[in-house]
């Protein structure tokens, strides 16, 4: 409107008067009409650019946009400025049935019982009795070795370095598997390939111990010198720990399951142009990063690749739309305190001071938006978890693998 045009003109006149001097006028005192006459078409172009940025900023504030607006055309004539833009707004949710979601979790009793047994075994292992033995090392024996590592250039990386471990079939490390059946003072050599490089290992068996586990009873617990003096006390303590551990795990698992599955329970009104824009942006970015060919190799054909990207686009838009809808309906927002708490957690994962992590995140709008979005999704999942069905199921090997 005229108000925006007048405002843009006044701001530009002020800037020009601050930076430039026109003949016949003192600096800062040149009238608007003179500046417009002297600058001619450049003044109109400057106004046009300023109005466009203002309009785009206003659009991004007022609309929930999937992508930045695309300028299709612009023109000005006799003080009137026109812009044509293509915008992609969040799709409309047509239907959601997340109330039908079923989250399967293992039975708490089984998990707690396994926790108790694992902790008992760990306690006995930590207090096992080691007796030096002759003869070959067997599964269950405790072994101390001295090893030397030489790279493929002949450089010694480690020399006579000590390492201790229990011989176990499930431990597939070459240094473990290669000393099974070997005796004290035996030396074994083998190559280990890592990151397309070959390392030569020379391992000497320094000592083999027969490991005996003590009997878990009241006398054993008293001799440990801990606060726990009886098997009953130990069971109660481990049971409480196991229940607390399971409850925390269960809450996190249910929340993450809801976040991951929520888009599958939504129908949205998708504009084909928005899917196309997503694909163009995605392919443009991975080609710019030189990763297109690498990603293409993961698929049978280019058509399959494009099809998968289209599915990702649809899923992403569903997630945006339903998260936005639920957050608005339940007045869910992200607070500054929640952002700071999340940054503190991220700083630990990044192994850097909190202040440094905060500086990195706040200097990158994309990173900051990701932090806020993750918090919002988590709060949305919390708000609907009482509406989904949480079903305890008996654990099986397949179920263990899935979880």
XYZ file of N, CA, C and O in Angstrom, residues 203-351:
596
model
N 50.928 -60.783 19.130
C 50.339 -60.883 20.468
C 51.002 -62.022 21.247
O 51.036 -63.170 20.782
N 51.511 -61.684 22.420
C 52.098 -62.699 23.308
C 51.157 -62.917 24.493
O 50.700 -61.966 25.124
N 50.849 -64.196 24.776
C 50.012 -64.530 25.928
C 50.882 -64.438 27.176
O 51.798 -65.247 27.380
N 50.631 -63.454 28.006
C 51.455 -63.216 29.194
C 51.035 -64.092 30.367
O 51.880 -64.618 31.101
N 49.727 -64.248 30.532
C 49.243 -65.094 31.630
C 47.796 -65.489 31.375
O 47.009 -64.709 30.841
N 47.472 -66.731 31.781
C 46.089 -67.219 31.681
C 45.609 -67.553 33.091
O 46.347 -68.165 33.883
N 44.392 -67.131 33.394
C 43.824 -67.384 34.721
C 42.518 -68.170 34.584
O 41.708 -67.894 33.699
N 42.373 -69.138 35.462
C 41.091 -69.817 35.587
C 40.210 -68.928 36.433
O 40.584 -68.548 37.550
N 39.056 -68.592 35.900
C 38.181 -67.668 36.621
C 37.075 -68.441 37.315
O 36.327 -69.187 36.672
N 36.995 -68.252 38.627
C 35.947 -68.897 39.402
C 35.045 -67.834 40.004
O 35.530 -66.836 40.554
N 33.754 -68.053 39.874
C 32.806 -67.086 40.432
C 32.421 -67.498 41.846
O 32.154 -68.672 42.103
N 32.410 -66.547 42.756
C 32.001 -66.867 44.128
C 30.505 -67.183 44.197
O 29.761 -66.901 43.263
N 30.081 -67.748 45.278
C 28.657 -68.021 45.478
C 27.989 -66.757 46.012
O 28.502 -66.108 46.922
N 26.871 -66.414 45.418
C 26.163 -65.205 45.841
C 25.264 -65.530 47.038
O 24.219 -66.160 46.902
N 25.717 -65.132 48.213
C 24.939 -65.367 49.438
C 25.183 -64.233 50.422
O 25.951 -63.294 50.138
N 24.589 -64.326 51.605
C 24.712 -63.250 52.599
C 26.161 -63.053 53.021
O 26.621 -61.917 53.203
N 26.900 -64.149 53.179
C 28.304 -64.065 53.627
C 29.139 -63.298 52.599
O 29.963 -62.447 52.962
N 28.938 -63.606 51.305
C 29.660 -62.915 50.242
C 29.387 -61.410 50.302
O 30.305 -60.590 50.200
N 28.106 -61.040 50.481
C 27.733 -59.630 50.505
C 28.310 -58.914 51.718
O 28.754 -57.764 51.637
N 28.329 -59.567 52.854
C 28.908 -58.965 54.067
C 30.391 -58.708 53.884
O 30.920 -57.676 54.308
N 31.083 -59.642 53.211
C 32.537 -59.505 53.019
C 32.903 -58.386 52.037
O 34.047 -57.942 51.991
N 31.917 -57.943 51.250
C 32.189 -56.846 50.311
C 32.375 -55.517 51.035
O 32.962 -54.578 50.494
N 31.833 -55.434 52.250
C 31.960 -54.202 53.023
C 31.026 -53.106 52.561
O 31.260 -51.920 52.834
N 29.954 -53.462 51.865
C 29.000 -52.457 51.399
C 27.850 -52.333 52.387
O 27.801 -53.037 53.402
N 26.911 -51.437 52.102
C 25.748 -51.244 52.967
C 24.778 -52.421 52.871
O 23.954 -52.623 53.756
N 24.864 -53.172 51.792
C 23.957 -54.308 51.594
C 24.541 -55.543 52.262
O 25.652 -55.993 51.932
N 23.793 -56.099 53.217
C 24.313 -57.211 54.020
C 23.619 -58.536 53.733
O 24.026 -59.569 54.288
N 22.540 -58.516 52.933
C 21.830 -59.771 52.688
C 21.336 -59.832 51.258
O 21.216 -58.810 50.569
N 21.047 -61.059 50.822
C 20.565 -61.280 49.468
C 19.210 -60.606 49.248
O 18.932 -60.066 48.181
N 18.367 -60.597 50.293
C 17.060 -59.939 50.195
C 17.209 -58.445 49.951
O 16.500 -57.852 49.133
N 18.158 -57.830 50.679
C 18.407 -56.388 50.496
C 18.892 -56.102 49.074
O 18.501 -55.105 48.463
N 19.766 -56.978 48.574
C 20.284 -56.800 47.216
C 19.151 -56.883 46.191
O 19.068 -56.061 45.273
N 18.267 -57.906 46.367
C 17.141 -58.084 45.458
C 16.241 -56.848 45.462
O 15.807 -56.370 44.408
N 15.965 -56.307 46.641
C 15.096 -55.133 46.756
C 15.725 -53.914 46.071
O 15.054 -53.165 45.365
N 17.032 -53.728 46.304
C 17.737 -52.588 45.708
C 17.753 -52.692 44.177
O 17.436 -51.720 43.473
N 18.107 -53.870 43.668
C 18.164 -54.051 42.218
C 16.781 -53.958 41.581
O 16.634 -53.448 40.471
N 15.767 -54.450 42.299
C 14.405 -54.374 41.784
C 13.966 -52.917 41.650
O 13.377 -52.517 40.636
N 14.276 -52.096 42.648
C 13.930 -50.669 42.611
C 14.673 -49.970 41.471
O 14.091 -49.162 40.732
N 15.963 -50.303 41.314
C 16.761 -49.718 40.232
C 16.189 -50.125 38.877
O 16.069 -49.305 37.966
N 15.848 -51.413 38.759
C 15.325 -51.922 37.498
C 14.018 -51.272 37.110
O 13.799 -50.925 35.946
N 13.128 -51.092 38.078
C 11.836 -50.453 37.804
C 12.031 -49.000 37.380
O 11.357 -48.512 36.461
N 12.933 -48.308 38.072
C 13.202 -46.904 37.722
C 13.805 -46.806 36.321
O 13.424 -45.942 35.520
N 14.757 -47.703 36.038
C 15.395 -47.726 34.718
C 14.365 -48.015 33.632
O 14.319 -47.348 32.593
N 13.486 -49.021 33.888
C 12.481 -49.387 32.893
C 11.498 -48.240 32.655
O 11.127 -47.955 31.523
N 11.100 -47.577 33.719
C 10.126 -46.491 33.597
C 10.681 -45.365 32.731
O 9.983 -44.842 31.856
N 11.943 -45.028 32.954
C 12.571 -43.962 32.152
C 12.707 -44.401 30.697
O 12.377 -43.657 29.773
N 13.186 -45.637 30.516
C 13.329 -46.148 29.152
C 11.968 -46.187 28.467
O 11.826 -45.811 27.300
N 10.955 -46.665 29.188
C 9.619 -46.814 28.630
C 9.056 -45.463 28.182
O 8.491 -45.338 27.090
N 9.235 -44.432 29.007
C 8.739 -43.098 28.664
C 9.424 -42.583 27.396
O 8.770 -42.042 26.495
N 10.752 -42.743 27.352
C 11.503 -42.277 26.181
C 11.125 -43.060 24.935
O 10.969 -42.491 23.845
N 10.966 -44.382 25.099
C 10.644 -45.223 23.943
C 9.268 -44.866 23.377
O 9.103 -44.714 22.166
N 8.281 -44.755 24.254
C 6.920 -44.434 23.812
C 6.902 -43.081 23.096
O 6.296 -42.924 22.032
N 7.584 -42.114 23.683
C 7.625 -40.766 23.084
C 8.265 -40.815 21.692
O 7.729 -40.261 20.732
N 9.413 -41.487 21.571
C 10.107 -41.560 20.287
C 9.310 -42.354 19.256
O 9.333 -42.038 18.059
N 8.599 -43.385 19.722
C 7.767 -44.179 18.817
C 6.648 -43.300 18.241
O 6.379 -43.332 17.038
N 6.011 -42.522 19.113
C 4.923 -41.640 18.664
C 5.446 -40.626 17.654
O 4.838 -40.399 16.603
N 6.589 -40.008 17.963
C 7.184 -39.019 17.055
C 7.436 -39.643 15.686
O 7.136 -39.055 14.645
N 7.983 -40.858 15.691
C 8.357 -41.524 14.444
C 7.142 -41.983 13.639
O 7.127 -41.910 12.409
N 6.097 -42.456 14.327
C 4.954 -43.044 13.643
C 3.813 -42.068 13.354
O 2.933 -42.371 12.551
N 3.817 -40.923 14.002
C 2.705 -39.974 13.869
C 2.343 -39.648 12.418
O 1.153 -39.619 12.062
N 3.325 -39.401 11.520
C 2.958 -39.075 10.132
C 2.158 -40.174 9.442
O 1.435 -39.889 8.475
N 2.283 -41.423 9.911
C 1.569 -42.531 9.271
C 0.073 -42.506 9.587
O -0.709 -43.241 8.975
N -0.320 -41.693 10.548
C -1.721 -41.630 10.968
C -2.375 -40.311 10.561
O -3.293 -39.834 11.212
N -1.876 -39.734 9.474
C -2.358 -38.418 9.034
C -2.628 -38.412 7.531
O -1.869 -38.992 6.759
N -3.708 -37.745 7.156
C -3.971 -37.466 5.746
C -3.909 -35.955 5.565
O -4.499 -35.210 6.355
N -3.193 -35.517 4.537
C -3.057 -34.077 4.310
C -3.377 -33.728 2.862
O -3.392 -34.581 1.984
N -3.642 -32.456 2.642
C -3.894 -31.929 1.302
C -2.549 -31.446 0.757
O -2.042 -30.399 1.167
N -1.974 -32.240 -0.137
C -0.624 -31.932 -0.626
C -0.687 -31.302 -2.008
O -1.345 -31.824 -2.911
N 0.012 -30.185 -2.161
C 0.135 -29.554 -3.479
C 1.294 -30.221 -4.222
O 2.400 -30.346 -3.683
N 1.037 -30.665 -5.447
C 2.076 -31.328 -6.232
C 3.281 -30.403 -6.437
O 4.431 -30.852 -6.497
N 2.998 -29.084 -6.515
C 4.100 -28.122 -6.686
C 5.049 -28.132 -5.492
O 6.257 -27.911 -5.642
N 4.504 -28.390 -4.300
C 5.347 -28.433 -3.100
C 6.239 -29.675 -3.094
O 7.407 -29.607 -2.698
N 5.674 -30.805 -3.564
C 6.484 -32.025 -3.696
C 7.619 -31.777 -4.687
O 8.774 -32.146 -4.449
N 7.289 -31.129 -5.788
C 8.295 -30.847 -6.822
C 9.379 -29.923 -6.280
O 10.572 -30.135 -6.541
N 8.974 -28.909 -5.519
C 9.938 -27.977 -4.939
C 10.879 -28.706 -3.982
O 12.083 -28.448 -3.954
N 10.328 -29.615 -3.179
C 11.148 -30.413 -2.241
C 12.199 -31.208 -3.019
O 13.381 -31.213 -2.651
N 11.748 -31.884 -4.091
C 12.674 -32.706 -4.884
C 13.778 -31.846 -5.502
O 14.959 -32.208 -5.453
N 13.370 -30.731 -6.096
C 14.371 -29.858 -6.741
C 15.395 -29.359 -5.743
O 16.599 -29.346 -6.023
N 14.915 -28.943 -4.555
C 15.825 -28.437 -3.519
C 16.765 -29.535 -3.034
O 17.976 -29.322 -2.882
N 16.200 -30.736 -2.805
C 17.010 -31.855 -2.308
C 18.099 -32.235 -3.309
O 19.279 -32.337 -2.955
N 17.704 -32.446 -4.565
C 18.684 -32.870 -5.571
C 19.722 -31.782 -5.844
O 20.901 -32.073 -6.065
N 19.293 -30.539 -5.817
C 20.231 -29.424 -6.015
C 21.294 -29.415 -4.916
O 22.485 -29.234 -5.180
N 20.850 -29.657 -3.668
C 21.791 -29.621 -2.536
C 22.787 -30.782 -2.569
O 23.985 -30.588 -2.342
N 22.298 -32.012 -2.850
C 23.245 -33.142 -2.824
C 24.176 -33.120 -4.035
O 25.302 -33.600 -3.965
N 23.721 -32.537 -5.136
C 24.613 -32.396 -6.292
C 25.681 -31.350 -5.994
O 26.851 -31.527 -6.354
N 25.277 -30.275 -5.327
C 26.232 -29.223 -4.945
C 27.285 -29.771 -3.992
O 28.456 -29.388 -4.045
N 26.853 -30.702 -3.102
C 27.777 -31.305 -2.134
C 28.558 -32.477 -2.723
O 29.373 -33.094 -2.023
N 28.285 -32.814 -3.986
C 28.995 -33.912 -4.636
C 28.600 -35.291 -4.128
O 29.378 -36.241 -4.224
N 27.359 -35.428 -3.621
C 26.931 -36.704 -3.035
C 25.846 -37.402 -3.845
O 25.328 -38.445 -3.428
N 25.505 -36.851 -4.997
C 24.400 -37.429 -5.771
C 24.705 -38.864 -6.197
O 23.887 -39.771 -5.995
N 25.874 -39.087 -6.806
C 26.219 -40.420 -7.300
C 26.287 -41.431 -6.165
O 25.864 -42.579 -6.315
N 26.818 -40.992 -5.026
C 26.926 -41.867 -3.853
C 25.533 -42.302 -3.378
O 25.311 -43.475 -3.051
N 24.587 -41.365 -3.331
C 23.227 -41.690 -2.906
C 22.509 -42.553 -3.938
O 21.754 -43.461 -3.584
N 22.751 -42.280 -5.219
C 22.092 -43.018 -6.297
C 22.442 -44.502 -6.258
O 21.598 -45.362 -6.569
N 23.672 -44.828 -5.831
C 24.120 -46.231 -5.780
C 23.300 -47.077 -4.800
O 23.316 -48.301 -4.874
N 22.592 -46.422 -3.887
C 21.800 -47.156 -2.894
C 20.484 -47.682 -3.482
O 19.757 -48.414 -2.807
N 20.173 -47.303 -4.723
C 18.895 -47.654 -5.324
C 19.097 -48.457 -6.612
O 20.152 -48.378 -7.259
N 18.054 -49.223 -6.982
C 18.108 -50.029 -8.193
C 18.155 -49.161 -9.438
O 18.755 -49.524 -10.447
N 17.485 -48.015 -9.371
C 17.426 -47.125 -10.530
C 17.193 -45.702 -10.059
O 16.864 -45.457 -8.894
N 17.338 -44.761 -10.991
C 17.101 -43.360 -10.668
C 15.625 -43.134 -10.333
O 15.294 -42.313 -9.473
N 14.744 -43.910 -10.988
C 13.303 -43.787 -10.718
C 12.984 -44.146 -9.264
O 12.178 -43.484 -8.604
N 13.636 -45.216 -8.764
C 13.432 -45.638 -7.373
C 13.943 -44.566 -6.412
O 13.361 -44.323 -5.351
N 15.057 -43.944 -6.780
C 15.634 -42.867 -5.973
C 14.638 -41.713 -5.872
O 14.333 -41.217 -4.775
N 14.104 -41.282 -7.020
C 13.146 -40.172 -7.051
C 11.895 -40.537 -6.250
O 11.366 -39.717 -5.488
N 11.450 -41.775 -6.392
C 10.258 -42.234 -5.676
C 10.454 -42.162 -4.161
O 9.558 -41.760 -3.420
N 11.660 -42.533 -3.713
C 11.951 -42.493 -2.277
C 12.000 -41.059 -1.764
O 11.544 -40.763 -0.648
N 12.543 -40.151 -2.571
C 12.595 -38.740 -2.185
C 11.173 -38.167 -2.096
O 10.866 -37.375 -1.195
N 10.291 -38.588 -2.997
C 8.891 -38.142 -2.949
C 8.209 -38.621 -1.663
O 7.445 -37.889 -1.038
N 8.497 -39.859 -1.273
C 7.943 -40.391 -0.016
C 8.454 -39.596 1.176
O 7.706 -39.296 2.115
N 9.750 -39.254 1.140
C 10.339 -38.447 2.220
C 9.679 -37.079 2.290
O 9.427 -36.554 3.382
N 9.395 -36.496 1.123
C 8.743 -35.184 1.073
C 7.359 -35.253 1.713
O 6.990 -34.401 2.528
N 6.601 -36.281 1.351
C 5.244 -36.436 1.894
C 5.281 -36.643 3.400
O 4.499 -36.034 4.142
N 6.195 -37.496 3.846
C 6.304 -37.769 5.279
C 6.682 -36.506 6.045
O 6.142 -36.211 7.108
N 7.634 -35.737 5.488
C 8.089 -34.498 6.131
C 6.935 -33.504 6.262
O 6.741 -32.900 7.319
N 6.152 -33.371 5.205
C 5.028 -32.429 5.234
C 3.930 -32.886 6.186
O 3.290 -32.066 6.853
N 3.715 -34.191 6.263
C 2.742 -34.720 7.228
C 3.187 -34.408 8.650
O 2.379 -34.002 9.496
N 4.477 -34.609 8.912
C 5.006 -34.347 10.261
C 4.838 -32.879 10.625
O 4.398 -32.539 11.730
N 5.168 -31.990 9.687
C 5.022 -30.554 9.932
C 3.571 -30.190 10.226
O 3.267 -29.483 11.190
N 2.683 -30.702 9.373
C 1.268 -30.313 9.468
C 0.628 -30.797 10.762
O -0.060 -30.033 11.443
N 0.838 -32.068 11.120
C 0.165 -32.599 12.312
C 0.791 -32.052 13.588
O 0.092 -31.792 14.574
N 2.103 -31.851 13.582
C 2.760 -31.272 14.761
C 2.261 -29.850 14.996
O 1.957 -29.450 16.124
N 2.153 -29.095 13.923
C 1.646 -27.719 14.012
C 0.205 -27.705 14.521
O -0.163 -26.908 15.388
N -0.619 -28.604 13.978
C -2.038 -28.646 14.339
C -2.220 -28.992 15.818
O -2.953 -28.316 16.552
N -1.528 -30.037 16.279
C -1.676 -30.465 17.681
C -1.126 -29.402 18.633
O -1.717 -29.126 19.676
N -0.013 -28.781 18.259
C 0.579 -27.757 19.129
C -0.333 -26.548 19.258
O -0.460 -25.960 20.338
N -1.012 -26.170 18.168
C -1.943 -25.032 18.217
C -3.189 -25.375 19.031
O -3.666 -24.567 19.830
N -3.708 -26.583 18.822
C -4.912 -27.001 19.537
C -4.692 -27.100 21.043
O -5.609 -26.880 21.829
N -3.459 -27.434 21.431
C -3.156 -27.623 22.852
C -2.308 -26.496 23.441
O -1.790 -26.616 24.554
N -2.155 -25.416 22.647
C -1.389 -24.249 23.094
C 0.016 -24.641 23.570
O 0.488 -24.223 24.626
N 0.681 -25.484 22.770
C 2.033 -25.948 23.103
C 3.054 -25.029 22.455
O 3.027 -24.803 21.243
N 3.942 -24.492 23.259
C 5.015 -23.632 22.756
C 6.346 -24.092 23.354
O 6.384 -24.905 24.274
N 7.417 -23.563 22.815
C 8.758 -23.885 23.315
C 9.293 -22.680 24.073
O 9.316 -21.563 23.554
N 9.715 -22.903 25.314
C 10.213 -21.811 26.147
C 11.722 -21.659 26.017
O 12.423 -22.593 25.606
N 12.203 -20.495 26.392
C 13.645 -20.236 26.366
C 14.377 -21.194 27.310
O 15.481 -21.667 27.000
N 13.759 -21.476 28.445
C 14.363 -22.393 29.421
C 14.557 -23.785 28.804
O 15.589 -24.438 29.012
N 13.569 -24.247 28.027
C 13.669 -25.556 27.380
C 14.771 -25.563 26.328
O 15.491 -26.567 26.169
N 14.919 -24.457 25.608
C 15.987 -24.360 24.606
C 17.351 -24.451 25.276
O 18.244 -25.178 24.821
N 17.518 -23.720 26.394
C 18.805 -23.725 27.097
C 19.122 -25.110 27.661
O 20.277 -25.558 27.636
N 18.105 -25.798 28.155
C 18.299 -27.149 28.694
C 18.737 -28.104 27.577
O 19.629 -28.947 27.763
N 18.121 -27.961 26.408
C 18.477 -28.800 25.266
C 19.899 -28.512 24.797
O 20.662 -29.433 24.478
N 20.279 -27.237 24.770
C 21.634 -26.858 24.352
C 22.666 -27.436 25.326
O 23.740 -27.895 24.916
N 22.337 -27.447 26.611
C 23.244 -28.021 27.612
C 23.482 -29.505 27.333
O 24.610 -30.004 27.441
N 22.406 -30.215 26.961
C 22.531 -31.648 26.644
C 23.348 -31.842 25.370
O 24.189 -32.742 25.283
N 23.108 -30.983 24.371
C 23.850 -31.070 23.110
C 25.329 -30.808 23.330
O 26.192 -31.451 22.726
N 25.651 -29.872 24.222
C 27.058 -29.537 24.482
C 27.834 -30.745 24.994
O 29.020 -30.917 24.683
N 27.165 -31.602 25.759
C 27.830 -32.816 26.259
C 28.105 -33.788 25.115
O 29.162 -34.419 25.073
N 27.146 -33.896 24.189
C 27.349 -34.782 23.034
C 28.454 -34.249 22.119
O 29.157 -35.023 21.467
N 28.566 -32.935 22.066
C 29.590 -32.316 21.220
C 30.944 -32.182 21.929
O 31.925 -31.758 21.319
N 30.973 -32.537 23.207
C 32.204 -32.402 24.006
C 32.758 -30.972 23.952
O 33.933 -30.743 23.659
